[in-house]
mmCIF file with all atom_site columns, N, CA and C in Angstrom:
data_model
loop_
_atom_site.group_PDB
_atom_site.id
_atom_site.type_symbol
_atom_site.label_atom_id
_atom_site.label_alt_id
_atom_site.label_comp_id
_atom_site.label_asym_id
_atom_site.label_entity_id
_atom_site.label_seq_id
_atom_site.pdbx_PDB_ins_code
_atom_site.Cartn_x
_atom_site.Cartn_y
_atom_site.Cartn_z
_atom_site.occupancy
_atom_site.B_iso_or_equiv
_atom_site.pdbx_formal_charge
_atom_site.auth_seq_id
_atom_site.auth_comp_id
_atom_site.auth_asym_id
_atom_site.auth_atom_id
_atom_site.pdbx_PDB_model_num
ATOM 1   N N  . MET A 1 1  ? 5.025   5.550   4.737   1.00 59.00 ? 1  MET A N  1
ATOM 2   C CA . MET A 1 1  ? 4.482   4.408   5.713   1.00 59.00 ? 1  MET A CA 1
ATOM 3   C C  . MET A 1 1  ? 4.847   2.731   5.419   1.00 59.00 ? 1  MET A C  1
ATOM 4   N N  . ASN A 1 2  ? 5.354   2.398   6.228   1.00 83.00 ? 2  ASN A N  1
ATOM 5   C CA . ASN A 1 2  ? 6.001   1.162   5.663   1.00 83.00 ? 2  ASN A CA 1
ATOM 6   C C  . ASN A 1 2  ? 4.583   -0.043  5.622   1.00 83.00 ? 2  ASN A C  1
ATOM 7   N N  . SER A 1 3  ? 5.024   -0.939  4.734   1.00 88.00 ? 3  SER A N  1
ATOM 8   C CA . SER A 1 3  ? 3.704   -1.672  4.705   1.00 88.00 ? 3  SER A CA 1
ATOM 9   C C  . SER A 1 3  ? 3.236   -2.649  6.064   1.00 88.00 ? 3  SER A C  1
ATOM 10  N N  . GLU A 1 4  ? 4.216   -2.965  6.679   1.00 91.00 ? 4  GLU A N  1
ATOM 11  C CA . GLU A 1 4  ? 4.030   -3.809  7.791   1.00 91.00 ? 4  GLU A CA 1
ATOM 12  C C  . GLU A 1 4  ? 2.904   -2.921  8.744   1.00 91.00 ? 4  GLU A C  1
ATOM 13  N N  . LYS A 1 5  ? 3.115   -1.701  8.833   1.00 90.00 ? 5  LYS A N  1
ATOM 14  C CA . LYS A 1 5  ? 2.010   -0.640  9.842   1.00 90.00 ? 5  LYS A CA 1
ATOM 15  C C  . LYS A 1 5  ? 0.775   -0.399  9.227   1.00 90.00 ? 5  LYS A C  1
ATOM 16  N N  . LEU A 1 6  ? 0.749   -0.726  7.890   1.00 91.00 ? 6  LEU A N  1
ATOM 17  C CA . LEU A 1 6  ? -0.573  -0.773  7.117   1.00 91.00 ? 6  LEU A CA 1
ATOM 18  C C  . LEU A 1 6  ? -0.979  -2.132  7.466   1.00 91.00 ? 6  LEU A C  1
ATOM 19  N N  . ILE A 1 7  ? -0.420  -3.621  7.167   1.00 94.00 ? 7  ILE A N  1
ATOM 20  C CA . ILE A 1 7  ? -0.905  -4.667  7.668   1.00 94.00 ? 7  ILE A CA 1
ATOM 21  C C  . ILE A 1 7  ? -1.542  -4.570  8.946   1.00 94.00 ? 7  ILE A C  1
ATOM 22  N N  . ILE A 1 8  ? -0.856  -4.394  9.863   1.00 94.00 ? 8  ILE A N  1
ATOM 23  C CA . ILE A 1 8  ? -1.542  -4.358  11.281  1.00 94.00 ? 8  ILE A CA 1
ATOM 24  C C  . ILE A 1 8  ? -2.890  -3.415  11.279  1.00 94.00 ? 8  ILE A C  1
ATOM 25  N N  . GLN A 1 9  ? -2.717  -2.242  10.827  1.00 94.00 ? 9  GLN A N  1
ATOM 26  C CA . GLN A 1 9  ? -4.152  -1.435  10.948  1.00 94.00 ? 9  GLN A CA 1
ATOM 27  C C  . GLN A 1 9  ? -5.072  -2.118  10.138  1.00 94.00 ? 9  GLN A C  1
ATOM 28  N N  . ILE A 1 10 ? -4.717  -3.000  8.923   1.00 95.00 ? 10 ILE A N  1
ATOM 29  C CA . ILE A 1 10 ? -5.870  -3.622  8.428   1.00 95.00 ? 10 ILE A CA 1
ATOM 30  C C  . ILE A 1 10 ? -6.047  -5.065  9.247   1.00 95.00 ? 10 ILE A C  1
ATOM 31  N N  . VAL A 1 11 ? -5.578  -5.703  9.578   1.00 96.00 ? 11 VAL A N  1
ATOM 32  C CA . VAL A 1 11 ? -5.752  -6.866  10.343  1.00 96.00 ? 11 VAL A CA 1
ATOM 33  C C  . VAL A 1 11 ? -6.350  -6.178  12.031  1.00 96.00 ? 11 VAL A C  1
ATOM 34  N N  . LYS A 1 12 ? -6.187  -5.419  12.633  1.00 95.00 ? 12 LYS A N  1
ATOM 35  C CA . LYS A 1 12 ? -6.997  -4.944  13.448  1.00 95.00 ? 12 LYS A CA 1
ATOM 36  C C  . LYS A 1 12 ? -8.566  -4.291  13.268  1.00 95.00 ? 12 LYS A C  1
ATOM 37  N N  . ASN A 1 13 ? -8.607  -3.776  11.915  1.00 95.00 ? 13 ASN A N  1
ATOM 38  C CA . ASN A 1 13 ? -9.890  -3.489  11.773  1.00 95.00 ? 13 ASN A CA 1
ATOM 39  C C  . ASN A 1 13 ? -10.622 -4.631  11.088  1.00 95.00 ? 13 ASN A C  1
ATOM 40  N N  . THR A 1 14 ? -10.029 -5.510  10.517  1.00 96.00 ? 14 THR A N  1
ATOM 41  C CA . THR A 1 14 ? -11.038 -6.515  9.901   1.00 96.00 ? 14 THR A CA 1
ATOM 42  C C  . THR A 1 14 ? -10.790 -7.659  11.040  1.00 96.00 ? 14 THR A C  1
ATOM 43  N N  . GLY A 1 15 ? -10.018 -8.368  11.567  1.00 96.00 ? 15 GLY A N  1
ATOM 44  C CA . GLY A 1 15 ? -10.102 -9.275  11.938  1.00 96.00 ? 15 GLY A CA 1
ATOM 45  C C  . GLY A 1 15 ? -9.526  -10.401 11.022  1.00 96.00 ? 15 GLY A C  1
ATOM 46  N N  . LEU A 1 16 ? -9.149  -10.131 10.165  1.00 97.00 ? 16 LEU A N  1
ATOM 47  C CA . LEU A 1 16 ? -8.318  -10.841 8.841   1.00 97.00 ? 16 LEU A CA 1
ATOM 48  C C  . LEU A 1 16 ? -6.897  -11.261 9.761   1.00 97.00 ? 16 LEU A C  1
ATOM 49  N N  . SER A 1 17 ? -6.431  -12.605 9.111   1.00 97.00 ? 17 SER A N  1
ATOM 50  C CA . SER A 1 17 ? -5.385  -12.858 9.840   1.00 97.00 ? 17 SER A CA 1
ATOM 51  C C  . SER A 1 17 ? -4.084  -11.946 8.630   1.00 97.00 ? 17 SER A C  1
ATOM 52  N N  . ARG A 1 18 ? -2.902  -11.838 9.205   1.00 96.00 ? 18 ARG A N  1
ATOM 53  C CA . ARG A 1 18 ? -1.482  -11.042 8.544   1.00 96.00 ? 18 ARG A CA 1
ATOM 54  C C  . ARG A 1 18 ? -1.314  -12.469 7.267   1.00 96.00 ? 18 ARG A C  1
ATOM 55  N N  . GLY A 1 19 ? -1.344  -13.435 7.286   1.00 97.00 ? 19 GLY A N  1
ATOM 56  C CA . GLY A 1 19 ? -1.652  -14.446 6.038   1.00 97.00 ? 19 GLY A CA 1
ATOM 57  C C  . GLY A 1 19 ? -2.267  -14.173 5.051   1.00 97.00 ? 19 GLY A C  1
ATOM 58  N N  . LYS A 1 20 ? -3.748  -13.593 5.397   1.00 98.00 ? 20 LYS A N  1
ATOM 59  C CA . LYS A 1 20 ? -4.749  -13.424 4.303   1.00 98.00 ? 20 LYS A CA 1
ATOM 60  C C  . LYS A 1 20 ? -4.427  -12.250 3.848   1.00 98.00 ? 20 LYS A C  1
ATOM 61  N N  . ILE A 1 21 ? -4.065  -11.261 4.443   1.00 97.00 ? 21 ILE A N  1
ATOM 62  C CA . ILE A 1 21 ? -3.736  -10.306 3.867   1.00 97.00 ? 21 ILE A CA 1
ATOM 63  C C  . ILE A 1 21 ? -2.485  -9.874  2.801   1.00 97.00 ? 21 ILE A C  1
ATOM 64  N N  . ILE A 1 22 ? -1.480  -10.672 3.046   1.00 96.00 ? 22 ILE A N  1
ATOM 65  C CA . ILE A 1 22 ? -0.264  -11.023 2.609   1.00 96.00 ? 22 ILE A CA 1
ATOM 66  C C  . ILE A 1 22 ? -1.019  -11.576 1.103   1.00 96.00 ? 22 ILE A C  1
ATOM 67  N N  . GLU A 1 23 ? -1.605  -12.607 1.214   1.00 97.00 ? 23 GLU A N  1
ATOM 68  C CA . GLU A 1 23 ? -2.194  -12.876 -0.124  1.00 97.00 ? 23 GLU A CA 1
ATOM 69  C C  . GLU A 1 23 ? -3.208  -12.249 -0.826  1.00 97.00 ? 23 GLU A C  1
ATOM 70  N N  . MET A 1 24 ? -3.765  -11.254 -0.033  1.00 96.00 ? 24 MET A N  1
ATOM 71  C CA . MET A 1 24 ? -4.589  -10.716 -0.607  1.00 96.00 ? 24 MET A CA 1
ATOM 72  C C  . MET A 1 24 ? -3.668  -9.574  -1.892  1.00 96.00 ? 24 MET A C  1
ATOM 73  N N  . ILE A 1 25 ? -2.896  -9.137  -1.003  1.00 94.00 ? 25 ILE A N  1
ATOM 74  C CA . ILE A 1 25 ? -1.682  -8.078  -1.596  1.00 94.00 ? 25 ILE A CA 1
ATOM 75  C C  . ILE A 1 25 ? -1.168  -8.921  -2.858  1.00 94.00 ? 25 ILE A C  1
ATOM 76  N N  . GLU A 1 26 ? -0.674  -10.304 -3.173  1.00 93.00 ? 26 GLU A N  1
ATOM 77  C CA . GLU A 1 26 ? -0.248  -10.804 -4.286  1.00 93.00 ? 26 GLU A CA 1
ATOM 78  C C  . GLU A 1 26 ? -1.113  -10.871 -5.113  1.00 93.00 ? 26 GLU A C  1
ATOM 79  N N  . GLN A 1 27 ? -2.399  -11.733 -4.779  1.00 94.00 ? 27 GLN A N  1
ATOM 80  C CA . GLN A 1 27 ? -3.612  -11.618 -5.971  1.00 94.00 ? 27 GLN A CA 1
ATOM 81  C C  . GLN A 1 27 ? -3.786  -10.229 -6.501  1.00 94.00 ? 27 GLN A C  1
ATOM 82  N N  . LYS A 1 28 ? -3.751  -9.220  -5.564  1.00 92.00 ? 28 LYS A N  1
ATOM 83  C CA . LYS A 1 28 ? -4.212  -7.712  -6.186  1.00 92.00 ? 28 LYS A CA 1
ATOM 84  C C  . LYS A 1 28 ? -2.889  -7.203  -6.829  1.00 92.00 ? 28 LYS A C  1
ATOM 85  N N  . LYS A 1 29 ? -1.598  -7.601  -6.767  1.00 90.00 ? 29 LYS A N  1
ATOM 86  C CA . LYS A 1 29 ? -0.358  -7.170  -7.878  1.00 90.00 ? 29 LYS A CA 1
ATOM 87  C C  . LYS A 1 29 ? -0.552  -8.323  -9.041  1.00 90.00 ? 29 LYS A C  1
ATOM 88  N N  . ALA A 1 30 ? -1.237  -9.369  -8.819  1.00 91.00 ? 30 ALA A N  1
ATOM 89  C CA . ALA A 1 30 ? -1.341  -9.907  -10.238 1.00 91.00 ? 30 ALA A CA 1
ATOM 90  C C  . ALA A 1 30 ? -2.553  -9.689  -11.146 1.00 91.00 ? 30 ALA A C  1
ATOM 91  N N  . SER A 1 31 ? -3.428  -9.352  -10.285 1.00 90.00 ? 31 SER A N  1
ATOM 92  C CA . SER A 1 31 ? -4.654  -8.995  -11.262 1.00 90.00 ? 31 SER A CA 1
ATOM 93  C C  . SER A 1 31 ? -4.396  -7.633  -11.577 1.00 90.00 ? 31 SER A C  1
ATOM 94  N N  . LEU A 1 32 ? -3.676  -6.760  -11.109 1.00 84.00 ? 32 LEU A N  1
ATOM 95  C CA . LEU A 1 32 ? -3.453  -5.506  -11.688 1.00 84.00 ? 32 LEU A CA 1
ATOM 96  C C  . LEU A 1 32 ? -2.345  -5.286  -12.903 1.00 84.00 ? 32 LEU A C  1
ATOM 97  N N  . ARG A 1 33 ? -1.535  -6.535  -12.977 1.00 84.00 ? 33 ARG A N  1
ATOM 98  C CA . ARG A 1 33 ? -0.288  -6.472  -13.881 1.00 84.00 ? 33 ARG A CA 1
ATOM 99  C C  . ARG A 1 33 ? 0.619   -5.580  -13.605 1.00 84.00 ? 33 ARG A C  1
ATOM 100 N N  . SER A 1 34 ? 0.778   -5.181  -12.577 1.00 74.00 ? 34 SER A N  1
ATOM 101 C CA . SER A 1 34 ? 1.461   -4.021  -12.408 1.00 74.00 ? 34 SER A CA 1
ATOM 102 C C  . SER A 1 34 ? 2.619   -4.296  -11.128 1.00 74.00 ? 34 SER A C  1
ATOM 103 N N  . LYS A 1 35 ? 3.496   -3.527  -11.083 1.00 79.00 ? 35 LYS A N  1
ATOM 104 C CA . LYS A 1 35 ? 4.587   -3.421  -10.130 1.00 79.00 ? 35 LYS A CA 1
ATOM 105 C C  . LYS A 1 35 ? 4.508   -2.451  -8.772  1.00 79.00 ? 35 LYS A C  1
ATOM 106 N N  . LEU A 1 36 ? 3.128   -2.227  -8.526  1.00 81.00 ? 36 LEU A N  1
ATOM 107 C CA . LEU A 1 36 ? 2.567   -1.238  -7.490  1.00 81.00 ? 36 LEU A CA 1
ATOM 108 C C  . LEU A 1 36 ? 3.198   -1.676  -6.304  1.00 81.00 ? 36 LEU A C  1
ATOM 109 N N  . SER A 1 37 ? 4.024   -0.798  -5.660  1.00 85.00 ? 37 SER A N  1
ATOM 110 C CA . SER A 1 37 ? 4.355   -1.045  -4.085  1.00 85.00 ? 37 SER A CA 1
ATOM 111 C C  . SER A 1 37 ? 3.115   -1.813  -3.483  1.00 85.00 ? 37 SER A C  1
ATOM 112 N N  . ASP A 1 38 ? 3.793   -2.603  -2.334  1.00 88.00 ? 38 ASP A N  1
ATOM 113 C CA . ASP A 1 38 ? 3.118   -3.195  -1.149  1.00 88.00 ? 38 ASP A CA 1
ATOM 114 C C  . ASP A 1 38 ? 2.090   -2.254  -0.486  1.00 88.00 ? 38 ASP A C  1
ATOM 115 N N  . ALA A 1 39 ? 2.780   -1.051  -0.218  1.00 86.00 ? 39 ALA A N  1
ATOM 116 C CA . ALA A 1 39 ? 1.802   0.104   0.552   1.00 86.00 ? 39 ALA A CA 1
ATOM 117 C C  . ALA A 1 39 ? 0.741   0.406   -0.320  1.00 86.00 ? 39 ALA A C  1
ATOM 118 N N  . LEU A 1 40 ? 0.971   0.804   -1.484  1.00 86.00 ? 40 LEU A N  1
ATOM 119 C CA . LEU A 1 40 ? -0.140  1.238   -2.741  1.00 86.00 ? 40 LEU A CA 1
ATOM 120 C C  . LEU A 1 40 ? -0.796  0.243   -2.369  1.00 86.00 ? 40 LEU A C  1
ATOM 121 N N  . VAL A 1 41 ? -0.664  -1.031  -2.951  1.00 89.00 ? 41 VAL A N  1
ATOM 122 C CA . VAL A 1 41 ? -1.811  -2.119  -2.821  1.00 89.00 ? 41 VAL A CA 1
ATOM 123 C C  . VAL A 1 41 ? -2.255  -2.056  -1.629  1.00 89.00 ? 41 VAL A C  1
ATOM 124 N N  . LEU A 1 42 ? -1.683  -2.018  -0.562  1.00 90.00 ? 42 LEU A N  1
ATOM 125 C CA . LEU A 1 42 ? -2.761  -1.733  0.647   1.00 90.00 ? 42 LEU A CA 1
ATOM 126 C C  . LEU A 1 42 ? -3.726  -1.053  0.894   1.00 90.00 ? 42 LEU A C  1
ATOM 127 N N  . PHE A 1 43 ? -3.425  0.170   0.437   1.00 88.00 ? 43 PHE A N  1
ATOM 128 C CA . PHE A 1 43 ? -4.476  1.135   0.393   1.00 88.00 ? 43 PHE A CA 1
ATOM 129 C C  . PHE A 1 43 ? -5.427  0.652   -0.279  1.00 88.00 ? 43 PHE A C  1
ATOM 130 N N  . LEU A 1 44 ? -5.689  0.013   -1.543  1.00 89.00 ? 44 LEU A N  1
ATOM 131 C CA . LEU A 1 44 ? -6.581  -0.376  -2.250  1.00 89.00 ? 44 LEU A CA 1
ATOM 132 C C  . LEU A 1 44 ? -7.012  -1.371  -1.601  1.00 89.00 ? 44 LEU A C  1
ATOM 133 N N  . ILE A 1 45 ? -6.567  -2.337  -0.727  1.00 92.00 ? 45 ILE A N  1
ATOM 134 C CA . ILE A 1 45 ? -7.100  -3.427  -0.295  1.00 92.00 ? 45 ILE A CA 1
ATOM 135 C C  . ILE A 1 45 ? -8.067  -2.976  1.017   1.00 92.00 ? 45 ILE A C  1
ATOM 136 N N  . ALA A 1 46 ? -7.271  -1.997  1.651   1.00 92.00 ? 46 ALA A N  1
ATOM 137 C CA . ALA A 1 46 ? -7.946  -1.297  2.537   1.00 92.00 ? 46 ALA A CA 1
ATOM 138 C C  . ALA A 1 46 ? -9.440  -0.455  2.474   1.00 92.00 ? 46 ALA A C  1
ATOM 139 N N  . LYS A 1 47 ? -9.633  0.213   1.509   1.00 90.00 ? 47 LYS A N  1
ATOM 140 C CA . LYS A 1 47 ? -10.354 1.040   0.699   1.00 90.00 ? 47 LYS A CA 1
ATOM 141 C C  . LYS A 1 47 ? -11.481 -0.210  0.199   1.00 90.00 ? 47 LYS A C  1
ATOM 142 N N  . GLU A 1 48 ? -11.262 -1.541  -0.304  1.00 93.00 ? 48 GLU A N  1
ATOM 143 C CA . GLU A 1 48 ? -12.200 -2.324  -0.590  1.00 93.00 ? 48 GLU A CA 1
ATOM 144 C C  . GLU A 1 48 ? -12.828 -2.780  0.549   1.00 93.00 ? 48 GLU A C  1
ATOM 145 N N  . LEU A 1 49 ? -12.301 -3.011  1.809   1.00 94.00 ? 49 LEU A N  1
ATOM 146 C CA . LEU A 1 49 ? -12.647 -3.680  3.222   1.00 94.00 ? 49 LEU A CA 1
ATOM 147 C C  . LEU A 1 49 ? -13.162 -2.380  3.805   1.00 94.00 ? 49 LEU A C  1
ATOM 148 N N  . ALA A 1 50 ? -13.243 -0.985  3.553   1.00 93.00 ? 50 ALA A N  1
ATOM 149 C CA . ALA A 1 50 ? -13.977 0.038   4.270   1.00 93.00 ? 50 ALA A CA 1
ATOM 150 C C  . ALA A 1 50 ? -13.221 0.217   5.256   1.00 93.00 ? 50 ALA A C  1
ATOM 151 N N  . VAL A 1 51 ? -11.960 0.247   5.284   1.00 92.00 ? 51 VAL A N  1
ATOM 152 C CA . VAL A 1 51 ? -11.405 0.507   6.375   1.00 92.00 ? 51 VAL A CA 1
ATOM 153 C C  . VAL A 1 51 ? -10.207 1.895   6.174   1.00 92.00 ? 51 VAL A C  1
ATOM 154 N N  . ASN A 1 52 ? -10.259 2.647   7.312   1.00 87.00 ? 52 ASN A N  1
ATOM 155 C CA . ASN A 1 52 ? -9.809  3.697   7.058   1.00 87.00 ? 52 ASN A CA 1
ATOM 156 C C  . ASN A 1 52 ? -8.313  3.829   7.888   1.00 87.00 ? 52 ASN A C  1
ATOM 157 N N  . LEU A 1 53 ? -7.382  4.113   6.696   1.00 83.00 ? 53 LEU A N  1
ATOM 158 C CA . LEU A 1 53 ? -5.888  3.552   7.239   1.00 83.00 ? 53 LEU A CA 1
ATOM 159 C C  . LEU A 1 53 ? -5.435  5.336   7.942   1.00 83.00 ? 53 LEU A C  1
ATOM 160 N N  . GLU A 1 54 ? -4.909  4.982   9.106   1.00 78.00 ? 54 GLU A N  1
ATOM 161 C CA . GLU A 1 54 ? -4.157  6.308   9.581   1.00 78.00 ? 54 GLU A CA 1
ATOM 162 C C  . GLU A 1 54 ? -2.948  6.453   9.132   1.00 78.00 ? 54 GLU A C  1
ATOM 163 N N  . ILE A 1 55 ? -2.512  7.470   8.569   1.00 71.00 ? 55 ILE A N  1
ATOM 164 C CA . ILE A 1 55 ? -1.226  7.816   7.908   1.00 71.00 ? 55 ILE A CA 1
ATOM 165 C C  . ILE A 1 55 ? -0.720  8.968   8.152   1.00 71.00 ? 55 ILE A C  1
ATOM 166 N N  . ASP A 1 56 ? 0.808   8.903   8.084   1.00 62.00 ? 56 ASP A N  1
ATOM 167 C CA . ASP A 1 56 ? 1.295   10.666  8.353   1.00 62.00 ? 56 ASP A CA 1
ATOM 168 C C  . ASP A 1 56 ? 1.355   10.891  6.624   1.00 62.00 ? 56 ASP A C  1
ATOM 169 N N  . LYS A 1 57 ? 0.451   12.065  6.665   1.00 56.00 ? 57 LYS A N  1
ATOM 170 C CA . LYS A 1 57 ? 0.659   12.334  5.587   1.00 56.00 ? 57 LYS A CA 1
ATOM 171 C C  . LYS A 1 57 ? 2.029   13.149  5.225   1.00 56.00 ? 57 LYS A C  1
ATOM 172 N N  . ASN A 1 58 ? 2.738   13.827  6.004   1.00 54.00 ? 58 ASN A N  1
ATOM 173 C CA . ASN A 1 58 ? 3.290   14.345  5.378   1.00 54.00 ? 58 ASN A CA 1
ATOM 174 C C  . ASN A 1 58 ? 4.444   13.097  4.968   1.00 54.00 ? 58 ASN A C  1
ATOM 175 N N  . ARG A 1 59 ? 4.673   12.359  5.417   1.00 59.00 ? 59 ARG A N  1
ATOM 176 C CA . ARG A 1 59 ? 5.787   11.206  4.910   1.00 59.00 ? 59 ARG A CA 1
ATOM 177 C C  . ARG A 1 59 ? 5.097   10.512  3.653   1.00 59.00 ? 59 ARG A C  1
ATOM 178 N N  . CYS A 1 60 ? 3.711   10.730  3.227   1.00 57.00 ? 60 CYS A N  1
ATOM 179 C CA . CYS A 1 60 ? 3.001   9.967   2.200   1.00 57.00 ? 60 CYS A CA 1
ATOM 180 C C  . CYS A 1 60 ? 3.657   10.898  1.042   1.00 57.00 ? 60 CYS A C  1
ATOM 181 N N  . LEU A 1 61 ? 3.489   12.388  1.062   1.00 58.00 ? 61 LEU A N  1
ATOM 182 C CA . LEU A 1 61 ? 3.906   13.255  0.364   1.00 58.00 ? 61 LEU A CA 1
ATOM 183 C C  . LEU A 1 61 ? 5.097   13.041  0.134   1.00 58.00 ? 61 LEU A C  1
ATOM 184 N N  . ASP A 1 62 ? 6.106   13.259  1.023   1.00 61.00 ? 62 ASP A N  1
ATOM 185 C CA . ASP A 1 62 ? 7.614   12.786  0.828   1.00 61.00 ? 62 ASP A CA 1
ATOM 186 C C  . ASP A 1 62 ? 7.820   11.567  0.069   1.00 61.00 ? 62 ASP A C  1
ATOM 187 N N  . ASP A 1 63 ? 7.064   10.475  -0.050  1.00 65.00 ? 63 ASP A N  1
ATOM 188 C CA . ASP A 1 63 ? 7.501   9.391   -0.601  1.00 65.00 ? 63 ASP A CA 1
ATOM 189 C C  . ASP A 1 63 ? 7.096   9.606   -2.223  1.00 65.00 ? 63 ASP A C  1
ATOM 190 N N  . TRP A 1 64 ? 5.686   10.204  -2.167  1.00 63.00 ? 64 TRP A N  1
ATOM 191 C CA . TRP A 1 64 ? 5.001   10.879  -3.399  1.00 63.00 ? 64 TRP A CA 1
ATOM 192 C C  . TRP A 1 64 ? 5.968   11.188  -4.312  1.00 63.00 ? 64 TRP A C  1
ATOM 193 N N  . VAL A 1 65 ? 6.552   12.413  -3.999  1.00 60.00 ? 65 VAL A N  1
ATOM 194 C CA . VAL A 1 65 ? 7.387   13.344  -4.794  1.00 60.00 ? 65 VAL A CA 1
ATOM 195 C C  . VAL A 1 65 ? 8.914   12.467  -4.933  1.00 60.00 ? 65 VAL A C  1
ATOM 196 N N  . TYR A 1 66 ? 9.325   12.166  -4.042  1.00 59.00 ? 66 TYR A N  1
ATOM 197 C CA . TYR A 1 66 ? 10.683  11.309  -4.463  1.00 59.00 ? 66 TYR A CA 1
ATOM 198 C C  . TYR A 1 66 ? 9.967   10.414  -5.279  1.00 59.00 ? 66 TYR A C  1
ATOM 199 N N  . ILE A 1 67 ? 9.104   9.740   -5.322  1.00 67.00 ? 67 ILE A N  1
ATOM 200 C CA . ILE A 1 67 ? 9.094   8.682   -6.815  1.00 67.00 ? 67 ILE A CA 1
ATOM 201 C C  . ILE A 1 67 ? 9.052   9.836   -8.047  1.00 67.00 ? 67 ILE A C  1
ATOM 202 N N  . ARG A 1 68 ? 8.260   10.622  -8.065  1.00 63.00 ? 68 ARG A N  1
ATOM 203 C CA . ARG A 1 68 ? 7.879   11.409  -9.272  1.00 63.00 ? 68 ARG A CA 1
ATOM 204 C C  . ARG A 1 68 ? 9.103   11.964  -9.562  1.00 63.00 ? 68 ARG A C  1
ATOM 205 N N  . VAL A 1 69 ? 10.314  11.883  -8.705  1.00 61.00 ? 69 VAL A N  1
ATOM 206 C CA . VAL A 1 69 ? 11.589  13.065  -9.202  1.00 61.00 ? 69 VAL A CA 1
ATOM 207 C C  . VAL A 1 69 ? 12.237  11.776  -9.385  1.00 61.00 ? 69 VAL A C  1
ATOM 208 N N  . LYS A 1 70 ? 12.431  10.665  -8.945  1.00 58.00 ? 70 LYS A N  1
ATOM 209 C CA . LYS A 1 70 ? 13.058  9.468   -9.737  1.00 58.00 ? 70 LYS A CA 1
ATOM 210 C C  . LYS A 1 70 ? 12.688  9.127   -10.673 1.00 58.00 ? 70 LYS A C  1
ATOM 211 N N  . LYS A 1 71 ? 11.423  8.824   -10.940 1.00 65.00 ? 71 LYS A N  1
ATOM 212 C CA . LYS A 1 71 ? 11.132  8.733   -12.879 1.00 65.00 ? 71 LYS A CA 1
ATOM 213 C C  . LYS A 1 71 ? 11.241  9.720   -13.716 1.00 65.00 ? 71 LYS A C  1
ATOM 214 N N  . CYS A 1 72 ? 11.530  10.948  -13.120 1.00 60.00 ? 72 CYS A N  1
ATOM 215 C CA . CYS A 1 72 ? 11.836  11.775  -14.007 1.00 60.00 ? 72 CYS A CA 1
ATOM 216 C C  . CYS A 1 72 ? 13.402  11.973  -14.257 1.00 60.00 ? 72 CYS A C  1
ATOM 217 N N  . ILE A 1 73 ? 14.154  11.835  -13.414 1.00 60.00 ? 73 ILE A N  1
ATOM 218 C CA . ILE A 1 73 ? 15.578  11.410  -13.682 1.00 60.00 ? 73 ILE A CA 1
ATOM 219 C C  . ILE A 1 73 ? 15.970  10.055  -14.318 1.00 60.00 ? 73 ILE A C  1
ATOM 220 N N  . LEU A 1 74 ? 15.327  9.044   -14.179 1.00 62.00 ? 74 LEU A N  1
ATOM 221 C CA . LEU A 1 74 ? 15.215  7.874   -14.982 1.00 62.00 ? 74 LEU A CA 1
ATOM 222 C C  . LEU A 1 74 ? 14.695  7.716   -16.440 1.00 62.00 ? 74 LEU A C  1
ATOM 223 N N  . ASN A 1 75 ? 13.878  8.827   -16.489 1.00 65.00 ? 75 ASN A N  1
ATOM 224 C CA . ASN A 1 75 ? 13.415  8.890   -18.190 1.00 65.00 ? 75 ASN A CA 1
ATOM 225 C C  . ASN A 1 75 ? 14.206  9.779   -18.978 1.00 65.00 ? 75 ASN A C  1
ATOM 226 N N  . SER A 1 76 ? 15.037  10.722  -18.112 1.00 51.00 ? 76 SER A N  1
ATOM 227 C CA . SER A 1 76 ? 15.590  11.902  -18.752 1.00 51.00 ? 76 SER A CA 1
ATOM 228 C C  . SER A 1 76 ? 17.275  11.232  -19.614 1.00 51.00 ? 76 SER A C  1
#
């Protein structure tokens, strides 16, 4: 799922502005000192805001498998 779709869902469910959500992404990434994807950070933010995101579960699984395989290849 792309980050923009997640941002739109959070905006619709919270009334926060898109700019505020972007700001929250940057703050969360800085506080975690990690190179997490924007999509993953958006899931964390949604959880904190009690927003249930509608996701394509098959697509998320595909992304997860791709990332894990890529890490295995890079680490070998």
